[in-house]
XYZ file of C-alpha atoms in Angstrom:
370
model
C 83.937 64.253 159.732
C 80.635 64.722 157.574
C 77.895 62.152 157.171
C 79.209 61.245 153.632
C 82.621 60.586 154.903
C 81.239 58.458 157.563
C 79.111 56.357 155.263
C 82.124 55.639 152.958
C 83.728 54.056 156.041
C 80.552 52.202 157.152
C 81.275 48.501 157.692
C 77.682 47.244 157.270
C 76.050 49.202 154.650
C 72.254 48.873 154.272
C 70.398 48.587 150.876
C 69.543 52.252 151.084
C 73.200 52.975 151.610
C 74.078 51.201 148.346
C 71.359 52.973 146.411
C 72.566 56.446 147.723
C 76.257 55.752 146.759
C 75.353 54.203 143.484
C 73.227 57.307 142.600
C 76.186 59.832 143.088
C 76.958 62.267 140.216
C 78.609 65.150 142.030
C 82.246 65.044 140.747
C 83.726 65.759 144.142
C 81.684 63.076 145.892
C 82.538 60.635 143.167
C 86.185 61.207 143.627
C 85.829 60.624 147.388
C 84.009 57.355 146.635
C 86.603 56.072 144.328
C 89.399 57.147 146.622
C 87.683 55.281 149.445
C 87.299 52.208 147.365
C 90.910 52.293 146.274
C 92.055 52.483 149.977
C 89.808 49.428 150.777
C 91.410 47.657 147.829
C 94.969 48.479 148.953
C 94.179 47.237 152.487
C 92.157 44.064 151.624
C 93.573 42.860 148.273
C 96.712 44.894 147.899
C 97.892 47.190 145.118
C 98.702 44.292 142.782
C 96.722 43.663 139.527
C 96.421 40.079 138.449
C 96.367 39.018 134.787
C 93.953 36.484 133.286
C 95.233 36.010 129.743
C 91.980 35.689 127.785
C 91.716 33.055 125.074
C 88.557 33.513 123.154
C 88.771 30.122 121.354
C 85.273 29.782 119.614
C 82.348 32.040 118.889
C 79.892 29.284 118.039
C 76.813 29.577 120.457
C 73.466 27.835 121.035
C 72.091 30.817 122.912
C 70.471 33.945 121.571
C 70.855 36.583 124.266
C 69.224 39.801 123.137
C 72.303 41.887 123.907
C 75.260 39.729 122.565
C 77.091 40.128 119.233
C 77.779 36.371 118.920
C 74.154 35.429 119.447
C 73.040 32.480 117.441
C 70.809 34.487 115.142
C 73.580 37.010 114.212
C 74.400 35.925 110.738
C 76.875 38.803 110.215
C 79.393 36.777 112.343
C 81.785 34.483 110.737
C 81.961 31.475 113.095
C 85.230 29.909 114.139
C 86.803 27.218 116.341
C 90.371 27.813 117.215
C 92.592 24.567 116.543
C 93.720 22.854 119.714
C 97.424 23.314 118.812
C 96.875 26.996 118.482
C 95.099 27.346 121.787
C 98.071 25.412 123.391
C 100.344 27.739 121.692
C 98.574 30.712 123.058
C 98.679 29.145 126.516
C 102.401 28.551 126.060
C 102.912 32.282 125.064
C 101.051 33.295 128.320
C 103.209 31.009 130.449
C 106.412 32.193 128.761
C 105.312 35.835 129.368
C 104.708 34.957 133.109
C 101.025 35.462 133.177
C 99.871 33.414 136.210
C 96.483 32.430 134.914
C 94.304 32.093 131.779
C 90.548 32.526 131.100
C 89.226 30.224 128.390
C 86.066 31.709 126.976
C 83.799 30.673 124.139
C 80.187 30.906 122.953
C 78.088 28.436 124.877
C 77.654 24.634 123.862
C 76.190 21.978 125.965
C 76.967 18.818 123.880
C 79.110 15.817 125.012
C 81.811 16.500 122.606
C 82.335 20.048 123.890
C 82.543 18.822 127.473
C 85.105 16.285 126.578
C 87.071 18.799 124.514
C 87.240 21.256 127.422
C 88.318 18.674 129.823
C 91.170 17.479 127.632
C 92.204 21.020 126.891
C 92.364 21.879 130.606
C 94.496 18.861 131.300
C 96.745 19.673 128.292
C 97.386 23.289 129.527
C 98.067 22.016 133.050
C 100.565 19.528 131.789
C 102.273 22.099 129.491
C 102.593 24.549 132.246
C 103.768 21.983 134.857
C 100.540 22.748 136.804
C 101.640 26.361 137.050
C 98.983 28.222 135.093
C 95.672 28.841 136.982
C 92.682 28.295 134.776
C 89.296 30.164 134.697
C 86.506 28.871 132.530
C 83.835 31.016 131.128
C 81.782 28.762 128.861
C 78.270 29.046 130.190
C 75.601 26.948 131.741
C 76.410 23.209 132.171
C 75.341 20.206 134.048
C 76.929 19.733 137.543
C 78.620 16.607 136.330
C 80.299 18.618 133.541
C 81.527 21.280 135.910
C 83.000 18.553 138.127
C 84.752 16.807 135.395
C 86.463 20.209 134.501
C 87.172 20.950 138.031
C 88.874 17.564 138.420
C 90.905 18.249 135.282
C 92.437 21.337 136.721
C 90.015 24.281 136.256
C 89.785 26.163 139.495
C 87.870 29.344 138.758
C 84.428 29.744 136.781
C 82.849 33.037 135.646
C 79.165 32.863 134.896
C 77.410 36.338 134.953
C 73.934 36.333 136.509
C 73.508 39.559 134.177
C 70.801 40.699 136.553
C 69.605 39.523 139.898
C 66.169 40.701 138.958
C 64.389 37.625 137.204
C 61.980 40.017 135.347
C 64.846 42.153 133.927
C 66.579 38.917 133.124
C 63.706 37.731 131.213
C 63.456 40.984 129.153
C 67.158 40.739 127.950
C 66.846 36.994 126.876
C 64.374 35.324 124.533
C 61.650 33.201 126.062
C 62.707 29.965 124.205
C 63.304 27.645 127.084
C 67.032 28.141 126.949
C 67.406 31.248 129.075
C 66.034 30.707 132.563
C 67.081 32.815 135.589
C 66.713 29.878 137.946
C 68.971 27.604 135.791
C 71.683 30.330 135.816
C 71.378 30.673 139.724
C 71.437 26.910 140.155
C 74.638 26.617 137.976
C 76.272 29.115 140.283
C 75.299 26.964 143.347
C 76.552 23.830 141.616
C 79.964 25.612 141.081
C 80.117 26.487 144.628
C 79.418 22.893 145.772
C 82.158 21.567 143.612
C 84.733 23.939 145.037
C 85.343 26.387 142.342
C 86.192 29.997 142.987
C 82.866 31.345 141.761
C 82.584 34.513 139.683
C 79.477 36.455 138.402
C 78.477 39.860 137.566
C 75.935 42.101 135.845
C 75.588 44.467 132.900
C 75.150 48.052 134.092
C 72.895 50.554 132.371
C 70.532 48.187 130.634
C 67.212 49.492 129.358
C 64.733 49.234 132.074
C 67.295 48.697 134.806
C 67.076 50.739 137.937
C 69.544 51.833 140.701
C 67.594 49.475 142.998
C 68.257 46.675 140.639
C 72.052 47.451 140.830
C 72.052 47.687 144.544
C 70.220 44.236 144.691
C 72.903 42.824 142.235
C 75.511 43.634 144.982
C 73.443 42.143 147.727
C 73.096 39.046 145.479
C 76.860 38.742 145.296
C 76.947 38.826 149.042
C 74.067 36.163 149.522
C 75.612 33.885 146.935
C 79.067 34.024 148.639
C 80.653 35.107 145.264
C 84.418 35.248 145.173
C 85.284 37.218 141.943
C 83.093 39.803 140.101
C 83.216 40.578 136.469
C 80.870 43.419 135.497
C 80.880 46.282 133.085
C 78.726 48.912 131.508
C 76.177 47.949 128.842
C 77.777 48.529 125.417
C 75.556 48.443 122.343
C 76.014 45.833 119.586
C 74.266 47.171 116.526
C 72.924 43.820 115.292
C 71.016 42.743 118.267
C 67.512 43.295 119.486
C 68.486 45.431 122.495
C 71.107 47.349 120.498
C 68.685 48.341 117.744
C 66.121 49.400 120.378
C 68.806 51.589 122.182
C 69.995 53.297 118.995
C 66.397 53.867 117.633
C 65.429 55.422 121.060
C 68.359 57.835 120.911
C 69.955 56.191 124.171
C 73.401 55.448 122.734
C 74.542 59.363 122.515
C 77.831 60.377 123.998
C 75.930 61.611 127.069
C 74.194 58.308 127.494
C 77.570 56.423 127.215
C 79.053 58.735 129.804
C 76.265 57.977 132.262
C 76.621 54.167 131.870
C 80.374 54.506 132.251
C 80.182 56.463 135.501
C 77.646 53.973 136.716
C 80.065 51.194 135.844
C 82.748 52.912 137.954
C 80.295 53.374 140.716
C 79.313 49.766 140.845
C 83.048 48.803 141.136
C 83.599 51.194 143.902
C 80.456 50.481 145.939
C 81.038 46.678 145.498
C 84.560 47.160 146.823
C 83.419 49.127 149.913
C 80.658 46.414 150.502
C 82.595 43.168 149.638
C 86.049 44.078 150.599
C 88.093 41.079 149.797
C 86.652 39.810 146.539
C 88.411 39.936 143.182
C 86.934 42.674 140.789
C 87.771 42.951 137.128
C 88.290 46.196 135.199
C 86.640 44.997 132.026
C 87.228 46.037 128.464
C 83.731 47.263 128.282
C 84.965 50.236 130.239
C 87.617 50.997 127.871
C 85.071 50.683 125.048
C 83.247 53.848 126.577
C 86.274 55.674 127.718
C 89.862 55.521 126.522
C 91.054 55.387 130.057
C 88.317 53.056 131.198
C 90.408 50.231 132.728
C 92.752 52.635 134.441
C 89.851 54.392 136.149
C 88.453 51.008 136.971
C 91.516 50.144 138.809
C 91.470 53.456 140.739
C 87.851 52.728 141.641
C 88.822 49.437 143.282
C 89.297 46.721 140.688
C 92.280 44.436 140.782
C 92.029 42.155 137.829
C 92.618 42.665 134.180
C 92.205 40.244 131.148
C 94.693 40.929 128.449
C 93.518 39.460 125.308
C 95.658 36.439 124.031
C 93.226 35.419 121.296
C 94.731 34.881 117.922
C 94.524 38.206 116.005
C 92.778 36.575 112.959
C 89.792 35.613 115.213
C 89.482 38.732 117.236
C 87.204 40.707 114.780
C 84.776 37.717 114.935
C 84.396 37.731 118.752
C 82.678 40.844 119.354
C 80.196 40.760 122.095
C 79.658 44.649 121.552
C 80.682 47.422 119.160
C 83.976 49.160 119.374
C 85.753 46.489 121.437
C 89.184 47.737 122.295
C 92.404 45.874 121.408
C 90.957 44.027 118.462
C 93.936 44.893 116.193
C 96.611 44.500 118.834
C 98.879 41.393 119.169
C 99.262 39.732 122.388
C 102.580 41.431 122.788
C 100.961 44.792 122.357
C 98.218 44.046 124.851
C 100.850 43.061 127.389
C 103.023 46.176 127.011
C 99.864 48.434 126.961
C 98.387 47.042 130.064
C 101.618 47.167 131.950
C 101.742 50.954 131.258
C 98.135 51.261 132.355
C 98.829 49.487 135.573
C 101.847 51.490 136.454
C 100.044 54.706 135.694
C 97.780 54.149 138.649
C 100.574 53.078 140.977
C 99.884 49.434 140.972
C 102.139 46.497 140.210
C 101.375 43.396 138.129
C 101.417 40.084 139.905
C 103.231 38.081 137.422
C 103.493 34.248 137.800
C 100.766 34.446 140.489
C 97.264 32.847 140.288
C 95.768 35.845 142.240
C 93.188 33.848 144.059
C 90.450 35.913 145.683
C 91.341 36.458 149.406
C 87.594 35.960 150.092
C 87.919 32.407 148.618
C 91.262 31.804 150.390
C 89.911 32.737 153.800
C 86.947 30.360 153.275
C 89.425 27.493 152.459
C 91.548 28.209 155.415
C 88.507 28.086 157.765
C 87.834 24.541 156.578
C 91.023 23.409 158.280
C 90.789 25.311 161.557
């Protein structure tokens, strides 16, 4: 057995090991990396892919992140709020189609009316589904009391991307207006853990100024923060954002550059799977934005979660965090059938009617009662 094969089986990788694996570009070694990560996935979380039916219910946002297509200052966007009855109808569709779990996602608001709205919405979905639909929230930074209210209403997972574990890089991709503080983001993740959520975070891969060392540190951050689920993907340009304009002007959005970011995205999935064996990892739509087979390749590199879009078709064109987002013109039915085919093509099965909790979280929960 050569040194590379031994490294892929190493139980306690160092930071230098992570950097080395993330830097791989040789096709043969990349395939070995992905195969090793898939084997760990099969062993630690199973060859089952769990759905999180994604309802993007509003694109109104108080934040102005420099990479995001629904940032406050993007006046090209037509803002929308989905009617409560329509959200419940989409949740009912997901329940009827045996999705075990939903993700409710929106632009960020922090006002009292929003907190109350989400709390009641979670209660309504729980009541409608007889408590059977799992609920993940992805609605940004909030006060701990707000997170607790939503948890007590029935939400049990929360996704809040750190974007970068490097505070200086974080500062570069957010405006310095008092509303985008790295320490606030980290404190929110700690609040979610204290309350009892399954905590999800993630990064963007291939940002301007980002290094391989930064990405290795992101993986170490996931470990140190005891993260249960990870949603990360390659950076994809939105043309009407400060970073997007910079990347385009610099000639860094060529097919070659996109391919490099895509490969780095797969590497991050695979290396994270090898390092954090029993967490949930999503194959994000951003992968498919850069490669038509992106989500399949993400599953083959170790991911075990997909987020089929359930958002009303009329609102999908207005919820574009980046350009060329896949599935914008598809109906929920088309998304379901498409993803079933993608899952089957890699030899996995769909975990219908299951929450698909992170084994990492479940082990911690069980240990509390030992």
